[in-house]
Amino acid sequence: MARSRGTGYLLGIDNGSQSTKVAVFDERGAVHARARVPLRPSDSPRPGVVEHPDDDLWDSIGAATRAALRDFDGEPGEIRGVGLCTIRSCRALLRADGTLAQPVLSWMDERVSRPYEHVDPAVRHVTTSSGYITARLTGQFRDTAANYRGEWPIDLGSWDWVDDPGIPRRMLFDLVLPGDQLGTVTADAAARTGLPEGLPVFATANDKAVEALGSGLGDDRTALLSMGTYIAGMTAGAHGVRDAEAFWTNFACRPHEYLYESHGIRRGMWTVSWLRDLLGSEDRLNEGAAGVPAGSDGLIAVLDWLAPVDKPFRKGAFLGFDGRQGPFHLYRAVLEAIALTTCANVRDMAAELGTGFERVLVSGGGAESDVLVQVIADAFARPARRAPGGAALGAAICAGAGLGSFGGFDEAVAAMVHPGEEFRPDPAAHERYRELGEVHRRLRTHTDPLFAWLATTGR
């Protein structure tokens, strides 16, 4: 599309694991309105099944968009484009008209880690959450290629479908690249969201890649730590790497570029939210945890609040109570476990890539905690900088690039992404975390036998 810089606003939709966030930006990246609507708790009627109830994803996007537009001091007609970003690794099974044949399968559902099995004759389309929301927003059966990895018949090199007898091509959506137009807002979607009918909607990628774009990640000497419900480290890559052990290759939000992603923590910041709901406000916990010494006076958290599929017996735990600790120790121990686990995973990725990271960016909900970002800087012994933009900004950048408001993704990122506060590592705290990191690496060799035994007892 020809470049045509102009005035106006860009709206980014970030449909995450715990909430939907919508923000309106100008072309300098300034926020002019934002809203957040929590998702309803997932339904888990039996082990291994985790579904989004009813039509919760679409309902939350409609509610968050309407709320953001109420907060917007301009007119909806001044918004020039929408970037759509949704949770990755979900599976949506649709009827012929694009409505749900059953609730959307969460990324935590064991079925999404297996090839699709066609058992319901009402299902005519198999897609991601972004494909489903695109159909609801625009009426088009199109989706971004960059939200398909895992058990999908897509080629890592070409970003296109390959033949697969398990999912006939007629059941799959047409693919487009990030920044391509998916369609325009229909009359029905306009009534649901408050967006103007006919407004262009643009493709992004998977939510981690969109977050990376909105955080300004663009080189292989920087590690981005995504502090969301699923926590992982990422860095930029030039080609698809197959069969790596310490990381996997994900599609980036720049067409035909890649992200290398470390092993992660399931229910990472969800665990922090769970603890906050038990112990009090997050501001109070952060303030109190700042006064707890590095190492939490010997208290250690084991983070398996959601066990991995290959080790379903694992559980979360706190170890090392001796009477000195209180609620702030519990909170800090979880933050330290997140930082140390992520640091170990990112270093394993760096070793396999044969590189090192000079700086760390921190994005997601966890980036709002001064204590967590400082612990990350201390654990990595690297400066850690907040990346405040996130996936909503990344989605808006895709819309701006697609509209031709910028001369490409790089120019859009340079114009709209602005670095946040930097935290410098403390040498003494780093030495403590270096020792504690070795303890964390060995913990599960001791806790796995215990939890495996407990699983056999039904406790």
Short mmCIF file of C-alpha atoms in Angstrom, two decimals:
data_model
loop_
_atom_site.label_atom_id
_atom_site.label_comp_id
_atom_site.label_asym_id
_atom_site.label_seq_id
_atom_site.Cartn_x
_atom_site.Cartn_y
_atom_site.Cartn_z
CA MET A 1 0.00 0.00 0.00
CA ALA A 2 1.28 3.48 -0.85
CA ARG A 3 2.47 5.55 2.05
CA SER A 4 0.06 8.31 3.00
CA ARG A 5 0.85 9.74 6.43
CA GLY A 6 -2.18 11.48 7.84
CA THR A 7 -3.91 12.45 11.03
CA GLY A 8 -6.16 10.13 12.95
CA TYR A 9 -6.11 7.39 15.53
CA LEU A 10 -5.43 3.66 15.64
CA LEU A 11 -7.24 1.19 17.87
CA GLY A 12 -5.52 -1.91 19.21
CA ILE A 13 -7.36 -4.95 20.57
CA ASP A 14 -5.43 -7.21 22.96
CA ASN A 15 -7.52 -10.24 23.89
CA GLY A 16 -5.39 -11.97 26.54
CA SER A 17 -5.75 -14.97 28.82
CA GLN A 18 -7.24 -13.07 31.78
CA SER A 19 -8.79 -10.00 30.17
CA THR A 20 -9.41 -8.06 26.98
CA LYS A 21 -7.65 -4.71 26.73
CA VAL A 22 -8.47 -2.07 24.12
CA ALA A 23 -6.59 1.19 23.60
CA VAL A 24 -6.75 4.11 21.18
CA PHE A 25 -3.38 5.56 20.10
CA ASP A 26 -2.26 8.42 17.92
CA GLU A 27 0.57 7.92 15.43
CA ARG A 28 3.16 8.99 18.02
CA GLY A 29 2.09 6.16 20.32
CA ALA A 30 0.30 8.34 22.88
CA VAL A 31 -2.71 6.70 24.52
CA HIS A 32 -5.98 8.61 24.16
CA ALA A 33 -8.31 6.01 25.68
CA ARG A 34 -8.06 2.56 27.17
CA ALA A 35 -10.28 -0.04 28.80
CA ARG A 36 -9.94 -3.50 30.29
CA VAL A 37 -12.66 -6.12 30.75
CA PRO A 38 -11.85 -9.31 32.69
CA LEU A 39 -12.60 -12.65 31.10
CA ARG A 40 -14.85 -15.04 32.96
CA PRO A 41 -13.19 -18.01 34.69
CA SER A 42 -12.56 -20.92 32.36
CA ASP A 43 -14.83 -23.97 32.43
CA SER A 44 -13.08 -27.23 33.33
CA PRO A 45 -15.80 -29.88 33.49
CA ARG A 46 -13.25 -32.72 33.54
CA PRO A 47 -9.46 -33.08 33.76
CA GLY A 48 -7.62 -31.75 30.71
CA VAL A 49 -10.60 -29.74 29.41
CA VAL A 50 -10.34 -25.94 29.68
CA GLU A 51 -12.85 -23.89 27.68
CA HIS A 52 -13.84 -20.24 27.47
CA PRO A 53 -17.48 -20.18 28.63
CA ASP A 54 -20.27 -19.37 26.20
CA ASP A 55 -19.12 -16.60 23.81
CA ASP A 56 -16.90 -14.87 26.37
CA LEU A 57 -14.07 -13.82 24.02
CA TRP A 58 -16.37 -11.97 21.65
CA ASP A 59 -18.47 -10.56 24.50
CA SER A 60 -15.39 -9.19 26.28
CA ILE A 61 -14.04 -7.60 23.10
CA GLY A 62 -17.36 -5.88 22.51
CA ALA A 63 -17.53 -4.62 26.10
CA ALA A 64 -13.90 -3.43 26.19
CA THR A 65 -14.19 -1.65 22.84
CA ARG A 66 -17.36 0.17 23.90
CA ALA A 67 -15.73 1.18 27.19
CA ALA A 68 -12.61 2.51 25.42
CA LEU A 69 -14.73 4.53 23.00
CA ARG A 70 -16.65 6.05 25.92
CA ASP A 71 -13.28 7.16 27.35
CA PHE A 72 -12.10 8.53 23.98
CA ASP A 73 -12.18 12.33 23.72
CA GLY A 74 -12.42 12.22 19.94
CA GLU A 75 -15.04 10.85 17.56
CA PRO A 76 -15.16 7.16 16.53
CA GLY A 77 -14.99 8.33 12.91
CA GLU A 78 -11.47 9.69 13.56
CA ILE A 79 -10.21 6.13 14.13
CA ARG A 80 -8.63 4.99 10.86
CA GLY A 81 -7.98 1.32 11.54
CA VAL A 82 -8.14 -1.55 14.03
CA GLY A 83 -5.39 -4.06 14.80
CA LEU A 84 -6.71 -7.38 16.13
CA CYS A 85 -4.63 -9.50 18.52
CA THR A 86 -5.98 -12.51 20.40
CA ILE A 87 -4.73 -15.34 22.64
CA ARG A 88 -2.54 -17.81 20.82
CA SER A 89 -2.79 -21.60 20.84
CA CYS A 90 -6.58 -21.64 21.20
CA ARG A 91 -8.83 -23.66 18.90
CA ALA A 92 -12.22 -22.47 17.68
CA LEU A 93 -14.67 -24.84 15.99
CA LEU A 94 -17.23 -22.98 13.91
CA ARG A 95 -20.46 -23.65 12.09
CA ALA A 96 -20.85 -22.70 8.44
CA ASP A 97 -22.04 -19.20 9.39
CA GLY A 98 -18.95 -18.51 11.54
CA THR A 99 -20.64 -18.93 14.92
CA LEU A 100 -19.28 -21.26 17.58
CA ALA A 101 -20.18 -24.93 17.35
CA GLN A 102 -18.77 -25.30 20.88
CA PRO A 103 -16.91 -23.04 23.33
CA VAL A 104 -13.40 -21.95 22.34
CA LEU A 105 -10.70 -24.32 23.60
CA SER A 106 -8.18 -22.52 25.82
CA TRP A 107 -4.45 -22.87 25.27
CA MET A 108 -4.49 -24.79 28.58
CA ASP A 109 -6.82 -27.46 27.13
CA GLU A 110 -4.99 -30.72 26.45
CA ARG A 111 -6.85 -31.16 23.13
CA VAL A 112 -5.01 -28.26 21.49
CA SER A 113 -1.72 -30.13 21.93
CA ARG A 114 -3.10 -32.98 19.79
CA PRO A 115 -4.11 -33.02 16.11
CA TYR A 116 -7.70 -32.03 15.41
CA GLU A 117 -10.24 -34.88 15.36
CA HIS A 118 -13.44 -34.29 13.41
CA VAL A 119 -16.22 -35.73 15.59
CA ASP A 120 -18.95 -33.08 15.37
CA PRO A 121 -20.71 -32.85 11.97
CA ALA A 122 -21.83 -29.30 12.80
CA VAL A 123 -18.20 -28.10 12.63
CA ARG A 124 -17.39 -26.62 9.21
CA HIS A 125 -14.33 -24.50 10.07
CA VAL A 126 -11.36 -25.02 12.39
CA THR A 127 -9.45 -21.87 13.29
CA THR A 128 -7.72 -19.88 16.02
CA SER A 129 -9.31 -17.36 18.36
CA SER A 130 -8.12 -14.59 16.00
CA GLY A 131 -9.81 -16.31 13.05
CA TYR A 132 -13.03 -16.57 15.00
CA ILE A 133 -13.00 -12.92 16.10
CA THR A 134 -12.15 -11.85 12.55
CA ALA A 135 -15.27 -13.67 11.35
CA ARG A 136 -17.36 -11.92 13.99
CA LEU A 137 -15.85 -8.48 13.29
CA THR A 138 -15.70 -8.57 9.49
CA GLY A 139 -17.71 -11.54 8.25
CA GLN A 140 -14.59 -12.78 6.45
CA PHE A 141 -13.08 -16.25 6.88
CA ARG A 142 -9.52 -14.96 6.94
CA ASP A 143 -6.81 -15.08 9.59
CA THR A 144 -3.20 -14.13 10.17
CA ALA A 145 -0.70 -16.84 9.24
CA ALA A 146 1.37 -15.75 12.24
CA ASN A 147 -1.07 -17.20 14.79
CA TYR A 148 -0.64 -20.81 13.64
CA ARG A 149 2.02 -22.99 15.26
CA GLY A 150 1.86 -26.29 17.05
CA GLU A 151 -0.77 -28.73 15.80
CA TRP A 152 -1.61 -26.81 12.61
CA PRO A 153 -0.68 -27.83 9.03
CA ILE A 154 1.42 -24.76 8.29
CA ASP A 155 4.91 -24.53 6.83
CA LEU A 156 7.41 -22.65 8.99
CA GLY A 157 9.29 -21.31 5.94
CA SER A 158 6.48 -20.25 3.60
CA TRP A 159 3.87 -19.25 6.21
CA ASP A 160 1.28 -21.17 4.18
CA TRP A 161 -0.86 -24.27 4.50
CA VAL A 162 0.44 -27.73 3.67
CA ASP A 163 -1.75 -30.72 2.83
CA ASP A 164 -2.99 -32.55 5.89
CA PRO A 165 -5.57 -35.36 5.82
CA GLY A 166 -6.62 -34.48 9.39
CA ILE A 167 -7.96 -31.03 8.44
CA PRO A 168 -9.21 -30.63 4.86
CA ARG A 169 -8.27 -27.31 3.28
CA ARG A 170 -11.95 -26.36 2.96
CA MET A 171 -12.18 -26.26 6.77
CA LEU A 172 -9.29 -23.81 7.13
CA PHE A 173 -9.39 -20.02 6.77
CA ASP A 174 -7.50 -18.09 4.09
CA LEU A 175 -4.20 -16.77 5.42
CA VAL A 176 -2.81 -13.22 5.30
CA LEU A 177 0.34 -11.64 6.71
CA PRO A 178 0.62 -9.22 9.64
CA GLY A 179 -0.35 -5.75 8.47
CA ASP A 180 -2.67 -7.08 5.76
CA GLN A 181 -6.31 -6.09 5.84
CA LEU A 182 -8.66 -8.78 7.13
CA GLY A 183 -11.84 -6.96 6.16
CA THR A 184 -14.02 -4.16 7.47
CA VAL A 185 -16.34 -3.90 10.45
CA THR A 186 -19.82 -5.20 9.63
CA ALA A 187 -23.06 -3.56 10.68
CA ASP A 188 -23.67 -6.25 13.29
CA ALA A 189 -20.16 -5.88 14.71
CA ALA A 190 -20.52 -2.10 14.74
CA ALA A 191 -23.65 -2.43 16.85
CA ARG A 192 -21.83 -4.78 19.24
CA THR A 193 -18.55 -2.82 19.58
CA GLY A 194 -19.41 0.81 18.85
CA LEU A 195 -16.83 0.89 16.04
CA PRO A 196 -17.88 2.57 12.79
CA GLU A 197 -19.25 0.25 10.14
CA GLY A 198 -16.74 -0.14 7.29
CA LEU A 199 -13.67 0.54 9.48
CA PRO A 200 -10.66 -1.48 8.21
CA VAL A 201 -9.44 -4.32 10.45
CA PHE A 202 -5.82 -5.47 10.14
CA ALA A 203 -4.07 -8.73 10.90
CA THR A 204 -1.40 -8.99 13.57
CA ALA A 205 0.13 -12.27 14.79
CA ASN A 206 0.05 -14.43 17.92
CA ASP A 207 -0.23 -12.43 21.14
CA LYS A 208 3.40 -12.96 22.23
CA ALA A 209 4.70 -11.73 18.87
CA VAL A 210 2.39 -8.70 18.91
CA GLU A 211 3.55 -7.93 22.44
CA ALA A 212 7.16 -8.14 21.22
CA LEU A 213 6.43 -5.68 18.40
CA GLY A 214 4.72 -3.24 20.77
CA SER A 215 7.66 -3.56 23.18
CA GLY A 216 10.18 -2.57 20.52
CA LEU A 217 12.02 -5.92 20.34
CA GLY A 218 13.99 -5.90 17.11
CA ASP A 219 17.46 -7.40 17.58
CA ASP A 220 19.09 -10.62 18.77
CA ARG A 221 21.10 -8.97 21.57
CA THR A 222 17.98 -8.12 23.54
CA ALA A 223 15.83 -10.53 25.53
CA LEU A 224 12.18 -9.64 26.05
CA LEU A 225 10.53 -11.20 29.09
CA SER A 226 6.79 -11.45 28.60
CA MET A 227 5.24 -11.37 32.08
CA GLY A 228 1.73 -12.58 31.36
CA THR A 229 -0.35 -15.61 32.27
CA TYR A 230 2.23 -17.58 30.33
CA ILE A 231 5.73 -16.24 31.00
CA ALA A 232 8.55 -16.72 28.48
CA GLY A 233 11.66 -15.03 27.15
CA MET A 234 11.96 -14.05 23.49
CA THR A 235 14.52 -12.70 21.08
CA ALA A 236 14.47 -11.80 17.39
CA GLY A 237 15.47 -14.37 14.75
CA ALA A 238 16.08 -14.32 11.02
CA HIS A 239 15.04 -17.87 10.12
CA GLY A 240 13.02 -20.80 11.38
CA VAL A 241 15.02 -23.13 13.61
CA ARG A 242 13.67 -26.68 13.83
CA ASP A 243 14.33 -29.25 16.55
CA ALA A 244 15.94 -26.90 19.07
CA GLU A 245 15.94 -28.13 22.66
CA ALA A 246 15.97 -24.96 24.79
CA PHE A 247 13.62 -22.87 22.65
CA TRP A 248 11.18 -23.05 19.78
CA THR A 249 10.62 -20.85 16.74
CA ASN A 250 7.51 -18.69 16.62
CA PHE A 251 6.27 -16.45 13.83
CA ALA A 252 7.10 -12.78 14.43
CA CYS A 253 4.78 -9.84 13.85
CA ARG A 254 6.97 -8.62 11.01
CA PRO A 255 6.15 -10.71 7.92
CA HIS A 256 8.56 -13.61 7.34
CA GLU A 257 10.61 -12.85 10.43
CA TYR A 258 10.78 -15.01 13.55
CA LEU A 259 10.97 -15.03 17.31
CA TYR A 260 12.92 -17.56 19.33
CA GLU A 261 11.04 -18.33 22.52
CA SER A 262 12.41 -20.01 25.64
CA HIS A 263 10.67 -22.59 27.77
CA GLY A 264 8.07 -20.86 29.92
CA ILE A 265 6.04 -20.77 33.12
CA ARG A 266 2.40 -21.80 32.86
CA ARG A 267 0.06 -19.65 34.97
CA GLY A 268 2.96 -17.32 35.71
CA MET A 269 1.38 -13.97 36.53
CA TRP A 270 -1.89 -15.76 37.20
CA THR A 271 -0.12 -17.15 40.29
CA VAL A 272 0.67 -13.58 41.37
CA SER A 273 -2.99 -12.61 40.88
CA TRP A 274 -4.10 -15.66 42.87
CA LEU A 275 -1.78 -14.71 45.74
CA ARG A 276 -2.91 -11.08 45.61
CA ASP A 277 -6.54 -12.17 45.95
CA LEU A 278 -5.58 -14.12 49.08
CA LEU A 279 -3.27 -11.58 50.72
CA GLY A 280 -4.41 -8.11 49.73
CA SER A 281 -3.83 -5.37 47.19
CA GLU A 282 -0.93 -5.61 44.78
CA ASP A 283 0.31 -2.12 45.70
CA ARG A 284 0.49 -3.13 49.37
CA LEU A 285 2.24 -6.40 48.53
CA ASN A 286 4.79 -4.72 46.29
CA GLU A 287 5.52 -2.10 48.94
CA GLY A 288 5.99 -4.74 51.61
CA ALA A 289 8.01 -7.09 49.39
CA ALA A 290 10.48 -4.29 48.64
CA GLY A 291 11.52 -4.45 52.28
CA VAL A 292 12.16 -8.21 52.24
CA PRO A 293 15.80 -9.14 51.57
CA ALA A 294 16.88 -10.99 48.43
CA GLY A 295 16.19 -14.65 49.01
CA SER A 296 13.01 -14.01 51.08
CA ASP A 297 14.72 -15.15 54.30
CA GLY A 298 15.00 -18.70 52.98
CA LEU A 299 11.47 -19.06 51.57
CA ILE A 300 11.34 -20.65 48.09
CA ALA A 301 8.35 -21.02 45.74
CA VAL A 302 7.89 -23.92 43.30
CA LEU A 303 5.72 -22.55 40.49
CA ASP A 304 3.78 -25.53 39.16
CA TRP A 305 0.31 -24.14 39.88
CA LEU A 306 -0.50 -25.57 36.44
CA ALA A 307 1.44 -28.77 35.80
CA PRO A 308 3.00 -29.44 32.39
CA VAL A 309 1.22 -31.99 30.20
CA ASP A 310 4.11 -34.47 30.41
CA LYS A 311 4.27 -34.29 34.25
CA PRO A 312 0.66 -33.91 35.40
CA PHE A 313 1.52 -34.82 39.01
CA ARG A 314 3.41 -31.59 39.67
CA LYS A 315 2.00 -29.04 42.12
CA GLY A 316 2.95 -25.61 43.38
CA ALA A 317 4.62 -25.31 46.77
CA PHE A 318 6.37 -23.06 49.26
CA LEU A 319 9.44 -24.47 51.00
CA GLY A 320 11.50 -23.14 53.91
CA PHE A 321 9.11 -21.72 56.50
CA ASP A 322 10.80 -21.15 59.84
CA GLY A 323 8.67 -18.50 61.53
CA ARG A 324 10.41 -15.41 60.16
CA GLN A 325 8.24 -15.10 57.07
CA GLY A 326 4.94 -13.34 56.51
CA PRO A 327 2.71 -12.44 53.56
CA PHE A 328 5.34 -10.19 51.94
CA HIS A 329 7.82 -13.08 51.96
CA LEU A 330 5.27 -15.29 50.19
CA TYR A 331 4.75 -12.64 47.54
CA ARG A 332 8.45 -11.93 47.03
CA ALA A 333 9.26 -15.66 46.89
CA VAL A 334 6.84 -16.05 43.96
CA LEU A 335 8.37 -13.05 42.16
CA GLU A 336 11.88 -14.44 42.75
CA ALA A 337 10.86 -17.86 41.45
CA ILE A 338 9.45 -16.23 38.31
CA ALA A 339 12.64 -14.20 37.74
CA LEU A 340 15.07 -17.04 38.46
CA THR A 341 13.17 -19.61 36.39
CA THR A 342 12.91 -17.23 33.46
CA CYS A 343 16.59 -16.28 33.77
CA ALA A 344 17.62 -19.94 33.63
CA ASN A 345 15.36 -20.60 30.62
CA VAL A 346 16.66 -17.57 28.72
CA ARG A 347 20.27 -18.49 29.42
CA ASP A 348 19.63 -22.01 28.12
CA MET A 349 18.19 -20.48 24.95
CA ALA A 350 21.17 -18.13 24.58
CA ALA A 351 23.62 -21.02 25.02
CA GLU A 352 21.95 -23.06 22.28
CA LEU A 353 21.86 -20.04 19.97
CA GLY A 354 25.52 -19.35 20.73
CA THR A 355 24.80 -15.76 21.73
CA GLY A 356 24.45 -13.55 24.78
CA PHE A 357 22.03 -10.83 25.75
CA GLU A 358 23.22 -7.34 26.61
CA ARG A 359 19.90 -5.97 27.80
CA VAL A 360 16.50 -7.11 29.05
CA LEU A 361 13.04 -5.72 28.28
CA VAL A 362 10.12 -6.57 30.57
CA SER A 363 6.55 -6.41 29.29
CA GLY A 364 3.11 -7.53 30.38
CA GLY A 365 1.34 -7.11 33.69
CA GLY A 366 4.44 -8.07 35.67
CA ALA A 367 6.33 -5.09 34.25
CA GLU A 368 4.20 -2.83 36.47
CA SER A 369 5.87 -4.20 39.61
CA ASP A 370 9.04 -2.32 40.61
CA VAL A 371 10.03 -5.24 42.82
CA LEU A 372 9.76 -7.81 40.02
CA VAL A 373 11.65 -5.72 37.46
CA GLN A 374 14.42 -5.05 39.98
CA VAL A 375 14.66 -8.76 40.85
CA ILE A 376 14.93 -9.50 37.12
CA ALA A 377 17.77 -6.99 36.74
CA ASP A 378 19.54 -8.53 39.73
CA ALA A 379 19.04 -12.11 38.53
CA PHE A 380 20.27 -11.39 34.99
CA ALA A 381 22.99 -8.92 36.07
CA ARG A 382 21.77 -6.81 33.15
CA PRO A 383 19.84 -3.54 32.96
CA ALA A 384 16.12 -4.29 32.82
CA ARG A 385 13.84 -1.78 31.15
CA ARG A 386 10.07 -1.63 31.20
CA ALA A 387 8.42 -2.01 27.81
CA PRO A 388 5.09 -0.31 28.49
CA GLY A 389 3.49 -0.68 25.05
CA GLY A 390 2.49 -4.33 24.94
CA ALA A 391 0.16 -6.13 22.59
CA ALA A 392 -2.44 -3.37 22.25
CA LEU A 393 0.26 -1.02 20.93
CA GLY A 394 1.66 -3.78 18.72
CA ALA A 395 -1.80 -4.28 17.24
CA ALA A 396 -2.15 -0.55 16.58
CA ILE A 397 1.29 -0.55 14.91
CA CYS A 398 0.09 -3.29 12.54
CA ALA A 399 -2.93 -1.17 11.67
CA GLY A 400 -0.75 1.88 11.05
CA ALA A 401 1.65 -0.11 8.86
CA GLY A 402 -1.25 -1.62 6.94
CA LEU A 403 -2.84 1.75 6.34
CA GLY A 404 0.42 3.12 4.93
CA SER A 405 0.76 5.69 7.70
CA PHE A 406 4.43 4.69 7.97
CA GLY A 407 7.11 3.49 5.62
CA GLY A 408 6.96 0.01 7.13
CA PHE A 409 7.09 -1.73 10.49
CA ASP A 410 10.47 -0.33 11.51
CA GLU A 411 9.35 3.26 11.00
CA ALA A 412 6.09 2.58 12.82
CA VAL A 413 7.92 1.09 15.82
CA ALA A 414 10.37 4.01 15.91
CA ALA A 415 7.49 6.48 15.94
CA MET A 416 5.13 4.75 18.38
CA VAL A 417 7.25 2.77 20.89
CA HIS A 418 8.91 4.73 23.70
CA PRO A 419 11.23 3.10 26.26
CA GLY A 420 10.17 2.93 29.88
CA GLU A 421 12.08 3.15 33.16
CA GLU A 422 15.38 1.27 33.47
CA PHE A 423 16.42 -0.72 36.58
CA ARG A 424 20.13 -1.32 37.23
CA PRO A 425 21.36 -4.58 38.81
CA ASP A 426 22.69 -4.65 42.37
CA PRO A 427 25.90 -6.75 42.57
CA ALA A 428 25.20 -8.10 46.08
CA ALA A 429 21.66 -9.14 45.18
CA HIS A 430 22.94 -10.75 41.99
CA GLU A 431 25.38 -12.89 43.96
CA ARG A 432 22.54 -14.08 46.20
CA TYR A 433 20.38 -14.86 43.18
CA ARG A 434 23.25 -16.67 41.45
CA GLU A 435 23.40 -19.06 44.40
CA LEU A 436 19.63 -19.33 44.68
CA GLY A 437 19.32 -19.97 40.94
CA GLU A 438 21.31 -23.18 41.32
CA VAL A 439 18.92 -24.28 44.06
CA HIS A 440 15.91 -23.61 41.78
CA ARG A 441 17.47 -25.64 38.98
CA ARG A 442 17.70 -28.71 41.23
CA LEU A 443 14.44 -28.33 43.14
CA ARG A 444 12.24 -30.59 41.03
CA THR A 445 14.61 -33.54 41.30
CA HIS A 446 13.52 -33.52 44.95
CA THR A 447 9.87 -32.44 44.69
CA ASP A 448 8.92 -34.61 41.67
CA PRO A 449 9.15 -37.92 43.59
CA LEU A 450 7.06 -36.46 46.42
CA PHE A 451 4.31 -35.11 44.17
CA ALA A 452 4.31 -38.27 42.04
CA TRP A 453 3.77 -40.31 45.22
CA LEU A 454 1.05 -37.96 46.43
CA ALA A 455 -0.71 -38.32 43.07
CA THR A 456 -0.92 -42.10 43.56
CA THR A 457 -2.50 -41.65 46.98
CA GLY A 458 -5.24 -39.38 45.63
CA ARG A 459 -4.24 -36.53 47.93
#
